[in-house]
C-alpha cells in the first residue's frame, strides 16, 4: 500500500500507547475450561467474594497509529469558546470544519521476549512509526507531532 506524502501545510501525527486486549478462547478451550471449573471445588472465601483475583482475560499490546492531517488554525478566543461551550449547542456556522485525518493506519503487537517484557513489541511499533513518518515526510518539510 502506497502512503501519500504530506504536503507542506499538513502535519504527520504519530501516536503510541499500551492497551489491554481481551483474549478470547476457542469454543473447545472455553468448553474445557468450563468443565474444569465445575469439577473443581472452590474455597468458601471465593464463594463469599473475598480474595478475588484478575481472571487473566486481557494481555497488554503496544498500539501505534499514524496519520496526516491539515492544520486547524484557531485563535485563543476560539479555544476558550470551545472549552466553555454547552455540549448540546451547535458550533457557530462561520467556524471552519476541522480537517479529517488522511491515510490513518493503526498497528498493534503483542510480541514478548523470554522474560515476558514488551521490548520486542515496542521495537516493532517504533520501527513501523519511524518508517511511516519517513514515507509521509521524506524531505522533513512537514511538521511531525508525536504523542
CSV table of C-alpha atoms in Angstrom, one decimal:
chain,number,residue,atom,x,y,z
A,1,UNK,CA,0.0,0.0,0.0
A,2,UNK,CA,1.4,3.4,-1.0
A,3,UNK,CA,1.2,6.1,1.6
A,4,UNK,CA,0.8,9.6,0.3
A,5,UNK,CA,3.5,12.2,1.1
A,6,UNK,CA,2.3,15.0,3.4
A,7,UNK,CA,2.1,18.4,1.8
A,8,UNK,CA,3.8,21.4,3.3
A,9,UNK,CA,0.7,22.7,5.1
A,10,UNK,CA,-0.1,19.3,6.6
A,11,UNK,CA,1.2,17.6,9.7
A,12,UNK,CA,2.2,13.9,10.3
A,13,UNK,CA,0.9,12.6,13.7
A,14,UNK,CA,2.4,9.6,15.3
A,15,UNK,CA,0.9,8.1,18.5
A,16,UNK,CA,1.9,5.1,20.6
A,17,UNK,CA,0.2,3.5,23.7
A,18,UNK,CA,-0.1,0.2,25.6
A,19,UNK,CA,-3.6,-1.2,25.8
A,20,UNK,CA,-5.3,-4.2,27.3
A,21,UNK,CA,-6.7,-6.6,24.7
A,22,UNK,CA,-9.3,-9.2,25.5
A,23,UNK,CA,-8.0,-12.7,24.7
A,24,UNK,CA,-10.8,-14.9,23.5
A,25,UNK,CA,-10.6,-18.7,23.7
A,26,UNK,CA,-11.8,-21.0,21.0
A,27,UNK,CA,-15.0,-22.9,21.6
A,28,UNK,CA,-13.2,-26.1,22.5
A,29,UNK,CA,-10.9,-24.3,25.0
A,30,UNK,CA,-13.9,-22.5,26.6
A,31,UNK,CA,-15.8,-25.8,27.0
A,32,UNK,CA,-12.8,-27.5,28.6
A,33,UNK,CA,-12.3,-24.5,30.9
A,34,UNK,CA,-16.0,-24.6,32.0
A,35,UNK,CA,-15.8,-28.4,32.6
A,36,UNK,CA,-12.7,-27.9,34.8
A,37,UNK,CA,-14.4,-25.1,36.7
A,38,UNK,CA,-17.5,-27.2,37.6
A,39,UNK,CA,-15.3,-30.2,38.6
A,40,UNK,CA,-13.1,-28.0,40.9
A,41,UNK,CA,-14.4,-27.3,44.4
A,42,UNK,CA,-14.0,-23.6,45.3
A,43,UNK,CA,-12.9,-22.5,48.8
A,44,UNK,CA,-15.5,-20.8,50.9
A,45,UNK,CA,-13.6,-17.4,50.7
A,46,UNK,CA,-14.0,-17.5,46.9
A,47,UNK,CA,-17.7,-18.1,47.1
A,48,UNK,CA,-18.1,-15.3,49.6
A,49,UNK,CA,-16.5,-12.9,47.2
A,50,UNK,CA,-13.3,-12.4,49.1
A,51,UNK,CA,-9.8,-12.6,47.6
A,52,UNK,CA,-11.0,-12.3,44.0
A,53,UNK,CA,-8.1,-12.1,41.6
A,54,UNK,CA,-8.0,-11.0,38.0
A,55,UNK,CA,-9.1,-13.6,35.6
A,56,UNK,CA,-6.2,-13.1,33.2
A,57,UNK,CA,-8.5,-12.5,30.2
A,58,UNK,CA,-6.5,-9.5,29.0
A,59,UNK,CA,-3.0,-9.1,27.6
A,60,UNK,CA,-1.1,-5.9,27.0
A,61,UNK,CA,-0.5,-4.9,23.4
A,62,UNK,CA,1.6,-2.0,22.1
A,63,UNK,CA,-0.5,0.0,19.7
A,64,UNK,CA,0.7,2.6,17.2
A,65,UNK,CA,-1.2,5.0,15.0
A,66,UNK,CA,0.0,7.4,12.3
A,67,UNK,CA,-1.9,9.8,10.1
A,68,UNK,CA,-1.6,13.0,8.1
A,69,UNK,CA,-3.8,16.0,8.8
A,70,UNK,CA,-4.2,19.6,7.7
A,71,UNK,CA,-3.6,22.4,10.1
A,72,UNK,CA,-6.6,23.8,12.1
A,73,UNK,CA,-5.7,27.3,13.0
A,74,UNK,CA,-7.7,28.8,15.9
A,75,UNK,CA,-7.4,32.0,17.9
A,76,UNK,CA,-7.3,31.9,21.7
A,77,UNK,CA,-10.9,33.1,21.8
A,78,UNK,CA,-11.9,30.1,19.6
A,79,UNK,CA,-10.2,27.7,22.0
A,80,UNK,CA,-11.9,29.3,25.1
A,81,UNK,CA,-15.3,29.2,23.4
A,82,UNK,CA,-14.9,25.5,22.6
A,83,UNK,CA,-13.9,24.7,26.2
A,84,UNK,CA,-16.8,26.5,27.8
A,85,UNK,CA,-19.5,25.8,25.2
A,86,UNK,CA,-22.7,24.0,26.2
A,87,UNK,CA,-22.4,20.4,24.9
A,88,UNK,CA,-25.7,20.4,23.0
A,89,UNK,CA,-25.1,23.8,21.5
A,90,UNK,CA,-24.1,23.7,17.8
A,91,UNK,CA,-20.8,25.2,16.7
A,92,UNK,CA,-21.0,28.7,15.2
A,93,UNK,CA,-21.7,28.4,11.4
A,94,UNK,CA,-18.8,30.8,10.5
A,95,UNK,CA,-16.3,28.4,12.1
A,96,UNK,CA,-14.4,26.2,9.6
A,97,UNK,CA,-14.8,22.5,10.0
A,98,UNK,CA,-11.9,20.5,11.5
A,99,UNK,CA,-9.8,18.7,8.9
A,100,UNK,CA,-10.2,14.9,8.7
A,101,UNK,CA,-7.2,12.5,9.2
A,102,UNK,CA,-5.8,11.3,5.9
A,103,UNK,CA,-4.5,7.8,5.4
A,104,UNK,CA,-4.8,6.7,9.1
A,105,UNK,CA,-3.0,3.5,9.8
A,106,UNK,CA,-3.1,1.5,13.1
A,107,UNK,CA,-0.8,-1.4,14.1
A,108,UNK,CA,-0.6,-3.4,17.3
A,109,UNK,CA,1.9,-6.0,18.6
A,110,UNK,CA,1.8,-8.4,21.5
A,111,UNK,CA,5.3,-9.9,21.0
A,112,UNK,CA,7.2,-10.6,24.2
A,113,UNK,CA,10.7,-11.8,24.9
A,114,UNK,CA,11.7,-14.8,27.0
A,115,UNK,CA,11.4,-12.6,30.2
A,116,UNK,CA,7.8,-11.6,29.3
A,117,UNK,CA,8.6,-8.0,28.6
A,118,UNK,CA,7.1,-6.0,25.7
A,119,UNK,CA,10.5,-4.9,24.4
A,120,UNK,CA,10.2,-6.7,21.0
A,121,UNK,CA,6.7,-5.2,20.6
A,122,UNK,CA,7.9,-1.7,21.3
A,123,UNK,CA,10.8,-2.0,18.9
A,124,UNK,CA,8.4,-3.3,16.2
A,125,UNK,CA,5.9,-0.5,16.6
A,126,UNK,CA,8.5,2.3,17.0
A,127,UNK,CA,10.3,1.0,13.8
A,128,UNK,CA,7.0,0.9,11.9
A,129,UNK,CA,6.2,4.5,13.1
A,130,UNK,CA,9.6,5.7,12.0
A,131,UNK,CA,9.1,4.1,8.6
A,132,UNK,CA,5.7,5.7,8.2
A,133,UNK,CA,7.0,9.1,9.2
A,134,UNK,CA,9.8,8.9,6.7
A,135,UNK,CA,7.4,7.8,3.9
A,136,UNK,CA,5.0,10.6,4.7
A,137,UNK,CA,7.6,13.3,5.3
A,138,UNK,CA,10.7,12.4,3.3
A,139,UNK,CA,12.0,15.9,2.9
A,140,UNK,CA,11.3,16.9,6.6
A,141,UNK,CA,9.3,20.0,5.4
A,142,UNK,CA,6.1,19.0,7.2
A,143,UNK,CA,5.6,19.2,11.0
A,144,UNK,CA,5.7,15.9,12.9
A,145,UNK,CA,3.8,15.5,16.1
A,146,UNK,CA,4.5,12.6,18.4
A,147,UNK,CA,2.3,11.8,21.4
